[in-house]
Short mmCIF file of C-alpha atoms and ligand atoms in Angstrom, two decimals:
data_model
loop_
_atom_site.label_atom_id
_atom_site.label_comp_id
_atom_site.label_asym_id
_atom_site.label_seq_id
_atom_site.Cartn_x
_atom_site.Cartn_y
_atom_site.Cartn_z
CA MET A 818 69.37 32.58 49.07
CA ARG A 819 72.48 32.23 47.13
CA THR A 820 73.30 33.94 43.93
CA LEU A 821 76.00 33.05 41.63
CA ILE A 822 77.66 36.22 40.06
CA VAL A 823 79.39 35.56 37.04
CA SER A 824 80.85 37.74 34.30
CA ASP A 825 82.90 37.57 30.91
CA VAL A 826 81.77 34.11 29.99
CA HIS A 827 83.23 34.91 26.66
CA SER A 828 81.87 31.86 24.74
CA ASN A 829 84.29 29.65 27.07
CA ILE A 830 81.52 26.93 28.15
CA GLU A 831 84.29 24.81 29.99
CA GLY A 832 85.08 27.60 32.35
CA PHE A 833 81.44 28.44 33.04
CA ALA A 834 80.68 24.81 33.59
CA ALA A 835 83.40 24.67 35.95
CA VAL A 836 82.31 27.93 37.77
CA VAL A 837 78.67 26.30 38.11
CA ARG A 838 79.87 22.94 39.36
CA ASP A 839 82.21 24.66 41.98
CA ALA A 840 79.56 26.78 43.22
CA GLU A 841 76.87 24.13 43.49
CA ARG A 842 79.35 22.09 45.30
CA ARG A 843 79.43 24.87 48.01
CA GLY A 844 75.64 24.73 48.41
CA PRO A 845 72.38 25.37 46.44
CA VAL A 846 72.46 28.16 44.15
CA ASP A 847 69.09 29.98 43.59
CA ALA A 848 69.80 32.64 41.20
CA VAL A 849 72.56 33.70 38.52
CA TRP A 850 73.80 37.14 37.65
CA CYS A 851 75.76 37.53 34.53
CA ILE A 852 77.34 40.69 34.08
CA GLY A 853 78.05 40.78 30.21
CA ASP A 854 80.33 39.44 27.48
CA VAL A 855 78.65 36.07 27.45
CA VAL A 856 80.15 35.83 23.91
CA GLY A 857 83.24 36.96 22.24
CA TYR A 858 86.73 35.31 22.14
CA GLY A 859 85.95 31.72 22.71
CA PRO A 860 84.43 29.14 20.40
CA ASN A 861 81.15 28.13 21.67
CA PRO A 862 79.20 31.54 21.62
CA SER A 863 75.65 29.75 20.89
CA GLU A 864 76.29 27.09 23.93
CA ALA A 865 77.22 30.11 26.01
CA ILE A 866 74.20 31.71 25.28
CA ALA A 867 71.91 28.83 26.09
CA ALA A 868 73.90 28.34 29.39
CA VAL A 869 72.72 31.78 30.68
CA ARG A 870 69.48 32.02 28.83
CA GLN A 871 67.61 30.27 31.63
CA PRO A 872 64.99 31.10 34.15
CA GLY A 873 66.54 32.86 37.30
CA VAL A 874 69.46 34.28 35.15
CA LEU A 875 69.84 37.77 35.03
CA VAL A 876 72.03 39.07 32.24
CA VAL A 877 73.33 42.47 31.22
CA ALA A 878 74.97 43.10 27.88
CA GLY A 879 78.59 43.78 27.22
CA ASN A 880 80.57 45.25 24.59
CA HIS A 881 81.10 41.96 22.82
CA ASP A 882 77.47 40.98 23.29
CA LEU A 883 76.53 44.09 21.53
CA ALA A 884 79.26 43.88 18.63
CA ALA A 885 77.69 40.07 18.00
CA CYS A 886 74.48 41.55 17.31
CA ARG A 887 75.44 44.90 15.74
CA ARG A 888 74.25 47.14 18.40
CA MET A 889 77.78 48.16 18.58
CA ASP A 890 80.40 48.14 15.44
CA THR A 891 84.01 46.87 16.07
CA LEU A 892 86.02 50.03 15.04
CA ASP A 893 87.26 50.45 18.76
CA PHE A 894 88.16 46.78 19.24
CA ASN A 895 91.84 45.65 18.87
CA PRO A 896 92.30 43.32 15.65
CA VAL A 897 92.28 39.99 17.65
CA ALA A 898 88.89 41.08 19.51
CA ALA A 899 87.45 42.31 16.26
CA ALA A 900 88.31 38.97 14.32
CA ALA A 901 86.58 37.30 17.08
CA ALA A 902 83.59 39.40 17.01
CA HIS A 903 83.12 39.05 13.41
CA TRP A 904 83.42 35.44 13.68
CA THR A 905 80.99 35.14 16.61
CA ARG A 906 78.48 37.42 14.98
CA ASP A 907 78.75 35.02 11.77
CA SER A 908 78.32 31.83 13.79
CA LEU A 909 75.24 32.89 15.64
CA GLY A 910 71.85 32.36 14.50
CA GLU A 911 69.23 34.84 14.23
CA GLU A 912 67.33 33.93 17.54
CA ASP A 913 70.65 34.06 19.36
CA ARG A 914 71.77 37.35 17.94
CA ALA A 915 68.02 38.64 19.02
CA TYR A 916 68.36 37.40 22.36
CA LEU A 917 71.63 39.38 22.56
CA HIS A 918 69.88 42.41 21.11
CA GLY A 919 67.56 42.43 23.62
CA LEU A 920 69.75 42.38 26.97
CA PRO A 921 69.53 45.59 28.92
CA LEU A 922 72.87 47.69 29.54
CA ILE A 923 71.87 48.36 33.20
CA ALA A 924 69.81 46.01 35.43
CA THR A 925 68.67 46.12 39.25
CA ALA A 926 68.37 43.19 41.36
CA GLY A 927 67.18 44.11 45.13
CA ALA A 928 70.16 46.19 46.51
CA PHE A 929 72.14 45.66 43.51
CA THR A 930 72.88 47.53 40.27
CA LEU A 931 74.32 45.34 37.50
CA VAL A 932 76.33 47.03 34.51
CA HIS A 933 79.19 45.64 32.33
CA GLY A 934 81.47 48.55 32.26
CA SER A 935 80.42 51.34 34.48
CA LEU A 936 77.54 53.51 34.98
CA ARG A 937 79.01 56.34 33.11
CA HIS A 938 79.90 54.11 30.27
CA PRO A 939 77.95 50.87 30.26
CA GLU A 940 79.75 49.22 27.37
CA TRP A 941 83.18 50.71 27.39
CA GLU A 942 84.71 51.79 30.69
CA TYR A 943 87.17 49.74 32.55
CA LEU A 944 86.39 50.63 35.92
CA LEU A 945 89.78 50.50 37.80
CA ASP A 946 90.72 53.87 39.49
CA PRO A 947 89.32 55.90 42.06
CA GLU A 948 88.34 58.92 39.88
CA GLN A 949 86.29 56.41 37.46
CA ALA A 950 84.72 54.93 40.84
CA GLU A 951 83.88 58.31 42.07
CA ALA A 952 81.90 59.00 38.91
CA HIS A 953 80.38 55.60 39.15
CA PHE A 954 78.97 55.90 42.67
CA ALA A 955 77.73 59.31 41.72
CA LEU A 956 75.05 57.43 39.46
CA GLN A 957 74.82 54.33 41.57
CA GLY A 958 71.14 54.60 43.03
CA THR A 959 71.45 51.30 44.89
CA PRO A 960 73.78 50.43 47.87
CA PHE A 961 75.73 48.05 46.08
CA SER A 962 76.55 47.38 42.24
CA VAL A 963 78.37 44.79 40.30
CA VAL A 964 80.78 45.38 37.27
CA GLY A 965 82.65 43.13 34.94
CA HIS A 966 84.58 44.07 31.66
CA SER A 967 88.32 44.33 33.47
CA HIS A 968 88.26 40.46 34.35
CA VAL A 969 89.71 41.58 37.61
CA GLN A 970 88.22 40.65 40.99
CA PHE A 971 87.96 43.66 43.23
CA LEU A 972 86.14 45.07 45.93
CA CYS A 973 85.95 48.83 45.95
CA THR A 974 84.60 51.11 48.91
CA GLU A 975 82.92 54.48 48.82
CA ARG A 976 84.42 56.59 51.69
CA GLU A 977 83.46 59.94 53.23
CA GLY A 978 85.72 62.57 52.13
CA GLN A 979 88.15 60.44 50.69
CA PRO A 980 88.63 58.83 47.29
CA PRO A 981 86.98 55.19 46.88
CA LEU A 982 89.23 52.30 48.14
CA PHE A 983 89.98 49.59 45.73
CA HIS A 984 90.85 46.17 47.28
CA ARG A 985 91.88 43.15 45.02
CA ALA A 986 89.96 40.17 46.11
CA GLU A 987 91.62 36.71 47.07
CA ASP A 988 90.35 33.21 46.25
CA GLY A 989 88.34 32.30 49.07
CA GLU A 990 87.74 35.82 50.41
CA ARG A 991 84.70 36.79 52.02
CA VAL A 992 83.36 40.18 53.06
CA PRO A 993 80.06 41.29 54.88
CA LEU A 994 78.05 43.92 53.00
CA GLY A 995 77.39 46.72 55.69
CA ASP A 996 76.31 50.25 55.51
CA GLU A 997 79.01 51.35 53.09
CA ARG A 998 78.42 51.53 49.56
CA VAL A 999 80.45 49.17 47.13
CA ILE A 1000 81.32 48.37 43.71
CA LEU A 1001 82.03 44.45 43.48
CA ASN A 1002 83.75 42.44 40.39
CA PRO A 1003 83.63 38.78 40.03
CA GLY A 1004 86.40 38.59 37.52
CA SER A 1005 85.91 36.53 34.36
CA SER A 1006 84.86 32.85 34.25
CA GLY A 1007 86.02 32.78 30.58
CA GLN A 1008 89.38 34.66 30.24
CA PRO A 1009 91.17 35.47 33.34
CA ARG A 1010 93.93 38.00 32.74
CA ASP A 1011 95.69 38.15 36.15
CA ALA A 1012 98.32 35.19 35.43
CA ASP A 1013 96.05 32.93 37.07
CA PRO A 1014 94.29 30.79 34.73
CA ARG A 1015 91.59 29.28 37.18
CA ALA A 1016 87.96 30.57 36.35
CA GLY A 1017 86.56 33.33 38.47
CA TYR A 1018 83.46 34.19 39.92
CA MET A 1019 81.63 35.48 43.08
CA LEU A 1020 78.78 34.22 45.35
CA TYR A 1021 76.16 36.40 47.29
CA ASP A 1022 74.53 34.99 50.31
CA ASP A 1023 71.58 37.12 51.47
CA ALA A 1024 71.10 35.21 54.75
CA SER A 1025 74.54 36.04 55.92
CA HIS A 1026 74.63 39.44 53.82
CA THR A 1027 78.15 38.45 52.69
CA VAL A 1028 79.87 38.13 49.20
CA SER A 1029 82.95 35.85 48.40
CA TRP A 1030 85.34 35.62 45.58
CA HIS A 1031 86.54 32.12 44.32
CA ARG A 1032 88.55 30.47 41.57
CA VAL A 1033 88.56 27.21 40.20
CA GLU A 1034 90.72 25.19 38.22
CA TYR A 1035 89.42 23.56 34.86
CA ASP A 1036 90.92 21.88 31.83
CA ALA A 1037 91.15 24.68 29.13
CA ARG A 1038 92.85 22.45 26.53
CA PRO A 1039 89.67 21.52 24.91
CA THR A 1040 88.65 25.24 24.51
CA LEU A 1041 92.18 25.80 23.05
CA ARG A 1042 91.42 22.97 20.54
CA LYS A 1043 88.16 24.26 19.50
CA ILE A 1044 89.36 27.68 19.08
CA ILE A 1045 92.20 26.52 16.64
CA GLU A 1046 89.62 24.42 14.75
CA ALA A 1047 87.25 27.20 14.55
CA GLY A 1048 89.96 29.29 12.78
CA LEU A 1049 90.01 31.89 15.64
CA PRO A 1050 93.56 33.34 16.76
CA GLU A 1051 95.22 30.56 18.40
CA TYR A 1052 96.34 33.20 20.83
CA LEU A 1053 92.76 33.35 22.27
CA GLY A 1054 93.40 29.77 23.27
CA GLN A 1055 96.92 29.95 24.52
CA ARG A 1056 96.09 32.71 26.74
CA LEU A 1057 93.37 30.70 28.66
CA LEU A 1058 96.31 28.29 29.82
CA ILE A 1059 98.09 31.11 31.37
CA GLY A 1060 95.46 33.51 32.39
CA ARG A 1061 96.92 36.23 30.32
ZN1 ZN B 2295 85.15 40.73 28.68
#
């Protein structure tokens, strides 16, 4: 069974479609895990929700999903993120907002725990350093976990008597899952921020018990055009072209 792991779709359906196509080109996809921030920033929130609101797709809530359905206020958002969150909130129908409202903060799938930020702060924490990873591992009840939020593709390994070790994953890198507990991040399909504009995702193959990281090129110009037409900050579209 092969699972597509995607995060931070951010209302960018072109990026999401590219990821699904690329994953299916590599073989059949049996399940999808989405690690939050389905909406926010991009021009197609309703279409992004429709894309993940499917049988076989497990979704946890991100901060932008919570803001869009008023489970969280936007006081701690930066001005551009807050403007996009308010636009998203206003453009979603009641049914879409109810769907977001019903999403769990944490989900378990077999040996994996899924959470947008971290287990310590599910909605907010950018899990990027060993101290944060240690606190997260202390709460992790499964061998493996997947986080999103930082839009950075990584593998973090728990070590006996030493701080957890972070490793930035490369496109095409494949890693066997073994006895060590790990935290994985698939990066972002909808708004990469590592100077590489290609949409990011992960695959988990339970037959070989491996995970792999991937990047796929797509044309973000239609997304940019729709962002401008919607009256969202143009910067949110321009950044897609440079991955920043
Ligand atoms: Zn995000």
